Amino acid sequence: RYHEVMMVCSILIFHTVNMFTDLPPAVASSPPIRHKVEEASRLFGYMVLAFDWPEHWKQPVINKLAAFFPAIAELWQNRRTPGWVTQQSRQLTQLAFVKPVQQEPVPDAGEELYNRHRFLYSWVVRDCETVVRSYKAALLSVTDATV
């Protein structure tokens, strides 16, 4: 399951970061959108830093995220500092993205749970661009911006 979760996160981060970089400058500089993009970039930046990816995979994503969340470059430089993980995990819990959500009941371990997990996993992997387009539509609805 670890690899599947990493795959889903990787796919969504990749497509969402590319969507951010494709926003027209007038839209990306709109204060409400800029705030949402910065917050998402910060969350994605922390996730990328935490992922067990080779550094040559992380660096291009970190470079793109730095356009929206400049502090990620400093975090990248300090990632091997003792206590860094503990300090950053505290920061991460302060993000508006990271809050408890109402979840539907999870079935007991077994066939039903396995089937639900496989369905959600295949949906995200198969329709990741649709997921990102939906996020983009929600992001742009924050203001009158259109793309």
XYZ file of N, CA, C and O in Angstrom:
588
model
N 0.818 -1.200 0.000
C 0.000 0.000 0.000
C 0.865 1.268 0.000
O 0.476 2.262 -0.557
N 2.001 1.188 0.651
C 2.898 2.348 0.711
C 3.229 2.837 -0.700
O 3.155 4.031 -0.989
N 3.569 1.914 -1.576
C 3.946 2.288 -2.937
C 2.758 2.873 -3.704
O 2.923 3.795 -4.499
N 1.578 2.341 -3.450
C 0.391 2.878 -4.119
C 0.090 4.298 -3.646
O -0.230 5.167 -4.445
N 0.218 4.544 -2.354
C -0.001 5.891 -1.816
C 1.031 6.852 -2.390
O 0.699 7.969 -2.801
N 2.275 6.409 -2.446
C 3.329 7.248 -3.026
C 3.047 7.537 -4.498
O 3.250 8.651 -4.969
N 2.556 6.547 -5.221
C 2.239 6.731 -6.637
C 1.126 7.757 -6.806
O 1.229 8.669 -7.627
N 0.068 7.636 -6.033
C -1.051 8.579 -6.118
C -0.578 9.991 -5.786
O -0.863 10.945 -6.514
N 0.156 10.136 -4.692
C 0.657 11.464 -4.309
C 1.578 12.031 -5.386
O 1.481 13.209 -5.732
N 2.447 11.210 -5.900
C 3.383 11.660 -6.937
C 2.649 12.145 -8.170
O 2.962 13.211 -8.714
N 1.669 11.380 -8.612
C 0.911 11.750 -9.812
C 0.176 13.070 -9.596
O 0.223 13.969 -10.431
N -0.499 13.176 -8.461
C -1.267 14.397 -8.198
C -0.363 15.616 -8.033
O -0.679 16.696 -8.532
N 0.747 15.453 -7.349
C 1.675 16.578 -7.186
C 2.224 16.989 -8.545
O 2.245 18.176 -8.880
N 2.671 16.033 -9.342
C 3.231 16.345 -10.651
C 2.246 17.147 -11.497
O 2.575 18.208 -12.026
N 1.017 16.657 -11.629
C 0.038 17.326 -12.481
C -0.418 18.671 -11.893
O -0.634 19.630 -12.636
N -0.545 18.748 -10.589
C -0.982 20.002 -9.967
C 0.100 21.069 -10.077
O -0.202 22.226 -10.397
N 1.342 20.710 -9.847
C 2.434 21.687 -9.970
C 2.529 22.173 -11.412
O 2.709 23.372 -11.660
N 2.370 21.281 -12.367
C 2.376 21.713 -13.771
C 1.201 22.630 -14.067
O 1.336 23.593 -14.833
N 0.049 22.360 -13.474
C -1.112 23.234 -13.650
C -0.805 24.630 -13.090
O -1.121 25.637 -13.697
N -0.157 24.686 -11.918
C 0.219 25.978 -11.336
C 1.122 26.756 -12.290
O 0.938 27.949 -12.505
N 2.111 26.073 -12.852
C 3.064 26.777 -13.720
C 2.420 27.203 -15.028
O 2.918 28.113 -15.681
N 1.309 26.567 -15.409
C 0.608 26.934 -16.642
C -0.422 28.045 -16.446
O -1.009 28.511 -17.437
N -0.661 28.465 -15.210
C -1.617 29.554 -14.993
C -1.077 30.838 -15.613
O 0.106 31.153 -15.448
N -1.918 31.585 -16.298
C -1.461 32.874 -16.832
C -1.003 33.784 -15.680
O -1.591 33.742 -14.595
N 0.026 34.579 -15.892
C 0.548 35.437 -14.815
C -0.518 36.310 -14.159
O -0.506 36.499 -12.938
N -1.452 36.838 -14.936
C -2.498 37.695 -14.353
C -3.370 36.911 -13.381
O -3.793 37.442 -12.345
N -3.620 35.663 -13.694
C -4.432 34.818 -12.809
C -3.602 34.401 -11.597
O -4.059 34.493 -10.454
N -2.386 33.938 -11.827
C -1.531 33.466 -10.734
C -1.200 34.559 -9.738
O -0.981 34.277 -8.564
N -1.197 35.821 -10.179
C -0.853 36.915 -9.267
C -2.059 37.464 -8.523
O -1.905 38.313 -7.647
N -3.251 36.997 -8.844
C -4.445 37.411 -8.114
C -4.279 37.013 -6.642
O -3.989 35.852 -6.353
N -4.444 37.949 -5.683
C -4.187 37.619 -4.269
C -4.893 36.367 -3.747
O -4.240 35.537 -3.107
N -6.187 36.156 -4.010
C -6.794 34.931 -3.463
C -6.197 33.658 -4.067
O -5.971 32.680 -3.366
N -5.917 33.694 -5.355
C -5.338 32.507 -5.997
C -3.897 32.335 -5.552
O -3.457 31.229 -5.251
N -3.163 33.417 -5.492
C -1.758 33.357 -5.051
C -1.673 32.703 -3.669
O -0.831 31.845 -3.423
N -2.581 33.087 -2.767
C -2.587 32.527 -1.410
C -2.839 31.016 -1.448
O -2.137 30.244 -0.799
N -3.842 30.585 -2.221
C -4.167 29.156 -2.304
C -3.020 28.363 -2.934
O -2.693 27.267 -2.481
N -2.424 28.927 -3.990
C -1.320 28.237 -4.666
C -0.108 28.148 -3.734
O 0.550 27.110 -3.665
N 0.176 29.213 -2.995
C 1.300 29.182 -2.049
C 1.082 28.107 -0.993
O 1.999 27.367 -0.649
N -0.143 28.049 -0.478
C -0.437 27.061 0.564
C -0.300 25.629 0.020
O 0.296 24.775 0.667
N -0.856 25.383 -1.154
C -0.737 24.047 -1.754
C 0.722 23.729 -2.066
O 1.187 22.606 -1.829
N 1.464 24.720 -2.571
C 2.876 24.509 -2.897
C 3.675 24.176 -1.641
O 4.582 23.341 -1.675
N 3.330 24.818 -0.551
C 4.017 24.534 0.716
C 3.756 23.087 1.142
O 4.687 22.362 1.489
N 2.490 22.677 1.093
C 2.154 21.303 1.451
C 2.872 20.315 0.533
O 3.507 19.366 0.999
N 2.802 20.554 -0.778
C 3.460 19.660 -1.723
C 4.969 19.656 -1.510
O 5.613 18.617 -1.631
N 5.521 20.813 -1.211
C 6.955 20.893 -0.957
C 7.377 20.027 0.212
O 8.359 19.278 0.130
N 6.625 20.101 1.308
C 6.922 19.248 2.461
C 6.797 17.776 2.091
O 7.612 16.950 2.499
N 5.768 17.454 1.323
C 5.574 16.059 0.934
C 6.729 15.570 0.065
O 7.258 14.476 0.284
N 7.128 16.380 -0.903
C 8.234 15.985 -1.783
C 9.517 15.805 -0.979
O 10.260 14.844 -1.187
N 9.765 16.704 -0.044
C 10.965 16.570 0.782
C 10.928 15.285 1.614
O 11.960 14.668 1.853
N 9.735 14.892 2.041
C 9.603 13.695 2.871
C 9.616 12.402 2.059
O 9.963 11.346 2.585
N 9.248 12.475 0.787
C 9.158 11.268 -0.036
C 10.517 10.605 -0.178
O 11.546 11.255 -0.247
N 10.453 9.309 -0.271
C 11.661 8.519 -0.471
C 11.936 8.398 -1.970
O 11.854 7.318 -2.558
N 12.187 9.548 -2.589
C 12.513 9.619 -4.014
C 13.991 9.938 -4.146
O 14.569 10.605 -3.291
N 14.607 9.537 -5.245
C 15.983 9.987 -5.498
C 15.999 11.522 -5.615
O 15.049 12.123 -6.106
N 17.067 12.122 -5.170
C 17.132 13.587 -5.172
C 17.038 14.168 -6.574
O 16.515 15.256 -6.750
N 17.528 13.445 -7.592
C 17.434 13.988 -8.957
C 15.984 13.986 -9.454
O 15.677 14.644 -10.439
N 15.072 13.283 -8.790
C 13.645 13.368 -9.109
C 13.004 14.537 -8.361
O 12.107 15.194 -8.859
N 13.481 14.752 -7.134
C 12.902 15.807 -6.296
C 13.262 17.206 -6.797
O 12.431 18.104 -6.764
N 14.493 17.392 -7.215
C 14.987 18.728 -7.532
C 14.132 19.483 -8.549
O 13.797 20.644 -8.315
N 13.729 18.895 -9.680
C 12.903 19.650 -10.638
C 11.555 20.098 -10.045
O 11.091 21.198 -10.313
N 10.950 19.235 -9.221
C 9.676 19.599 -8.598
C 9.895 20.723 -7.588
O 9.125 21.684 -7.536
N 10.953 20.615 -6.808
C 11.285 21.660 -5.834
C 11.522 22.983 -6.560
O 11.049 24.037 -6.122
N 12.217 22.958 -7.687
C 12.468 24.180 -8.455
C 11.160 24.828 -8.919
O 11.010 26.048 -8.850
N 10.212 24.013 -9.393
C 8.925 24.568 -9.823
C 8.142 25.114 -8.637
O 7.515 26.174 -8.726
N 8.155 24.385 -7.528
C 7.432 24.851 -6.346
C 8.012 26.149 -5.797
O 7.280 26.977 -5.245
N 9.317 26.339 -5.961
C 9.978 27.545 -5.445
C 9.421 28.819 -6.085
O 9.474 29.894 -5.484
N 8.859 28.700 -7.274
C 8.257 29.873 -7.924
C 7.037 30.368 -7.139
O 6.714 31.548 -7.176
N 6.373 29.456 -6.432
C 5.163 29.817 -5.688
C 5.387 29.858 -4.184
O 4.651 30.500 -3.461
N 6.362 29.123 -3.715
C 6.687 29.052 -2.290
C 8.206 29.126 -2.164
O 8.886 28.119 -2.034
N 8.754 30.365 -2.249
C 10.217 30.526 -2.278
C 10.954 29.893 -1.098
O 12.090 29.455 -1.250
N 10.314 29.798 0.049
C 10.993 29.236 1.218
C 11.341 27.763 1.037
O 12.168 27.225 1.775
N 10.749 27.106 0.042
C 11.053 25.687 -0.180
C 12.525 25.504 -0.527
O 13.130 24.493 -0.168
N 13.117 26.481 -1.197
C 14.545 26.372 -1.544
C 15.401 26.300 -0.273
O 16.340 25.507 -0.195
N 15.037 27.101 0.730
C 15.772 27.068 2.002
C 15.527 25.739 2.727
O 16.442 25.155 3.299
N 14.283 25.269 2.691
C 13.978 23.979 3.315
C 14.792 22.867 2.655
O 15.292 21.972 3.326
N 14.911 22.938 1.339
C 15.684 21.947 0.592
C 17.139 21.951 1.056
O 17.736 20.907 1.239
N 17.678 23.141 1.252
C 19.077 23.252 1.684
C 19.272 22.722 3.106
O 20.327 22.192 3.424
N 18.261 22.884 3.965
C 18.391 22.523 5.380
C 17.818 21.148 5.721
O 17.733 20.796 6.891
N 17.451 20.361 4.738
C 16.736 19.103 4.975
C 17.522 18.075 5.781
O 16.947 17.149 6.328
N 18.828 18.221 5.875
C 19.637 17.254 6.633
C 20.021 17.769 8.022
O 20.777 17.131 8.726
N 19.481 18.922 8.410
C 19.758 19.495 9.721
C 19.091 18.648 10.800
O 17.925 18.277 10.651
N 19.792 18.356 11.906
C 19.165 17.578 12.988
C 17.893 18.288 13.496
O 17.871 19.505 13.657
N 16.855 17.532 13.701
C 15.596 18.085 14.203
C 14.708 18.689 13.129
O 13.611 19.168 13.424
N 15.176 18.658 11.886
C 14.421 19.279 10.798
C 13.041 18.660 10.628
O 12.047 19.355 10.493
N 12.966 17.340 10.653
C 11.696 16.652 10.422
C 10.676 17.047 11.489
O 9.529 17.372 11.186
N 11.088 17.069 12.750
C 10.176 17.432 13.841
C 9.696 18.861 13.680
O 8.495 19.144 13.799
N 10.597 19.765 13.376
C 10.236 21.174 13.197
C 9.265 21.342 12.030
O 8.257 22.041 12.151
N 9.534 20.704 10.930
C 8.678 20.863 9.755
C 7.329 20.182 9.944
O 6.324 20.671 9.435
N 7.287 19.083 10.685
C 5.999 18.426 10.912
C 5.083 19.326 11.731
O 3.873 19.357 11.510
N 5.653 20.097 12.650
C 4.838 21.073 13.402
C 4.298 22.156 12.464
O 3.150 22.562 12.569
N 5.138 22.630 11.557
C 4.708 23.641 10.590
C 3.600 23.106 9.684
O 2.652 23.801 9.374
N 3.738 21.875 9.291
C 2.786 21.263 8.381
C 1.390 21.195 8.990
O 0.396 21.397 8.297
N 1.302 20.926 10.285
C -0.009 20.819 10.922
C -0.726 22.163 11.004
O -1.918 22.205 11.280
N -0.023 23.261 10.746
C -0.634 24.583 10.781
C -1.297 24.978 9.464
O -2.011 25.970 9.396
N -1.056 24.223 8.418
C -1.629 24.553 7.115
C -3.133 24.299 7.110
O -3.614 23.334 7.691
N -3.859 25.176 6.421
C -5.314 25.006 6.321
C -5.673 23.715 5.602
O -6.721 23.132 5.862
N -4.804 23.244 4.706
C -5.063 21.996 3.976
C -5.082 20.798 4.918
O -5.707 19.794 4.645
N -4.323 20.912 6.010
C -4.150 19.792 6.921
C -5.090 19.988 8.098
O -4.746 20.588 9.096
N -6.291 19.506 7.942
C -7.278 19.611 9.004
C -8.151 18.373 8.966
O -8.274 17.722 7.930
N -8.747 18.057 10.090
C -9.594 16.859 10.100
C -10.749 17.000 9.115
O -11.294 18.084 8.929
N -11.074 15.923 8.457
C -12.199 15.904 7.536
C -13.149 14.796 7.952
O -12.741 13.801 8.552
N -14.406 15.001 7.648
C -15.408 13.973 7.915
C -15.180 12.830 6.942
O -15.187 13.052 5.734
N -14.944 11.671 7.445
C -14.706 10.527 6.576
C -15.863 9.547 6.685
O -16.476 9.417 7.739
N -16.126 8.903 5.575
C -17.151 7.868 5.618
C -16.588 6.679 6.379
O -15.369 6.514 6.477
N -17.449 5.866 6.957
C -16.951 4.703 7.703
C -16.071 3.809 6.829
O -16.365 3.585 5.667
N -14.991 3.353 7.403
C -14.068 2.481 6.686
C -14.468 1.036 6.965
O -14.638 0.655 8.122
N -14.635 0.246 5.927
C -14.992 -1.157 6.158
C -13.860 -1.900 6.860
O -12.699 -1.499 6.800
N -14.227 -2.953 7.541
C -13.215 -3.796 8.172
C -12.299 -4.368 7.101
O -12.675 -4.507 5.943
N -11.084 -4.701 7.541
C -10.131 -5.295 6.606
C -10.760 -6.528 5.968
O -11.421 -7.312 6.635
N -10.582 -6.629 4.695
C -11.147 -7.762 3.977
C -11.428 -7.382 2.547
O -10.920 -6.384 2.020
N -12.253 -8.167 1.905
C -12.557 -7.984 0.484
C -13.140 -6.600 0.176
O -12.751 -5.948 -0.780
N -14.082 -6.145 1.001
C -14.740 -4.850 0.738
C -13.728 -3.698 0.797
O -13.713 -2.826 -0.071
N -12.894 -3.703 1.823
C -11.880 -2.653 1.956
C -10.900 -2.717 0.782
O -10.557 -1.693 0.187
N -10.461 -3.916 0.446
C -9.527 -4.092 -0.660
C -10.132 -3.560 -1.965
O -9.477 -2.828 -2.700
N -11.388 -3.922 -2.242
C -12.045 -3.474 -3.472
C -12.201 -1.958 -3.498
O -12.003 -1.323 -4.532
N -12.565 -1.363 -2.368
C -12.703 0.102 -2.309
C -11.359 0.778 -2.563
O -11.264 1.740 -3.306
N -10.327 0.276 -1.931
C -8.985 0.834 -2.109
C -8.549 0.731 -3.570
O -8.056 1.701 -4.137
N -8.750 -0.414 -4.184
C -8.358 -0.600 -5.582
C -9.137 0.329 -6.497
O -8.599 0.877 -7.442
N -10.431 0.514 -6.203
C -11.249 1.412 -7.014
C -10.725 2.844 -6.924
O -10.526 3.506 -7.942
N -10.484 3.327 -5.696
C -9.995 4.702 -5.525
C -8.617 4.880 -6.143
O -8.340 5.889 -6.790
N -7.755 3.921 -5.948
C -6.414 3.986 -6.518
C -6.481 4.041 -8.043
O -5.873 4.909 -8.674
N -7.247 3.152 -8.644
C -7.317 3.126 -10.110
C -7.988 4.387 -10.647
O -7.615 4.898 -11.697
N -8.965 4.926 -9.900
C -9.628 6.162 -10.325
C -8.629 7.316 -10.374
O -8.555 8.039 -11.359
N -7.842 7.498 -9.335
C -6.879 8.603 -9.306
C -5.808 8.413 -10.373
O -5.469 9.349 -11.084
N -5.292 7.212 -10.507
C -4.243 6.972 -11.497
C -4.788 7.158 -12.911
O -4.162 7.782 -13.760
N -5.981 6.669 -13.160
C -6.575 6.751 -14.497
C -7.070 8.164 -14.821
O -6.930 8.638 -15.933
N -7.638 8.840 -13.828
C -8.274 10.145 -14.059
C -7.575 11.295 -13.341
O -8.218 12.267 -12.964
N -6.265 11.201 -13.173
C -5.552 12.216 -12.401
C -5.707 13.610 -13.006
O -5.837 14.591 -12.279
N -5.730 13.707 -14.310
C -5.878 15.026 -14.935
C -7.262 15.597 -14.673
O -7.412 16.805 -14.506
N -8.274 14.754 -14.587
C -9.621 15.209 -14.246
C -9.647 15.727 -12.816
O -10.266 16.754 -12.526
N -8.966 15.030 -11.927
C -8.890 15.467 -10.531
C -8.238 16.844 -10.460
O -8.719 17.752 -9.773
N -7.148 17.027 -11.181
C -6.440 18.310 -11.171
C -7.289 19.404 -11.817
O -7.339 20.535 -11.328
N -8.004 19.092 -12.899
C -8.902 20.084 -13.511
C -9.993 20.509 -12.539
O -10.357 21.678 -12.468
N -10.517 19.565 -11.764
C -11.533 19.891 -10.759
C -10.949 20.808 -9.689
O -11.590 21.766 -9.259
N -9.717 20.506 -9.280
C -9.051 21.363 -8.302
C -8.826 22.759 -8.886
O -9.055 23.767 -8.227
N -8.423 22.822 -10.143
C -8.200 24.103 -10.809
C -9.499 24.906 -10.864
O -9.513 26.101 -10.593
N -10.604 24.249 -11.201
C -11.902 24.931 -11.254
C -12.271 25.474 -9.881
O -12.735 26.612 -9.756
N -12.038 24.688 -8.843
C -12.333 25.148 -7.482
C -11.405 26.305 -7.103
O -11.831 27.281 -6.481
N -10.151 26.198 -7.493
C -9.182 27.254 -7.210
C -9.593 28.556 -7.887
O -9.592 29.617 -7.272
N -9.975 28.474 -9.150
C -10.343 29.669 -9.892
C -11.681 30.244 -9.450
O -11.944 31.425 -9.655
N -12.507 29.434 -8.802
C -13.793 29.955 -8.324
C -13.615 30.858 -7.109
O -14.544 31.554 -6.721
N -12.404 30.883 -6.539
C -12.113 31.743 -5.393
C -12.244 33.204 -5.791
O -12.548 34.066 -4.999
N -12.020 33.486 -7.049
C -12.067 34.843 -7.567
C -12.790 34.821 -8.909
O -13.253 33.794 -9.354
N -12.860 35.924 -9.559
C -13.500 35.981 -10.878
C -12.556 35.552 -11.986
O -12.875 35.676 -13.155
N -11.371 35.048 -11.625
C -10.370 34.681 -12.635
C -10.881 33.558 -13.509
O -11.585 32.672 -13.060
N -10.508 33.619 -14.762
C -10.854 32.541 -15.681
C -9.632 32.182 -16.491
O -8.757 33.008 -16.717
N -9.579 30.955 -16.909
C -8.482 30.472 -17.745
C -9.065 29.794 -18.949
O -10.011 29.091 -18.887
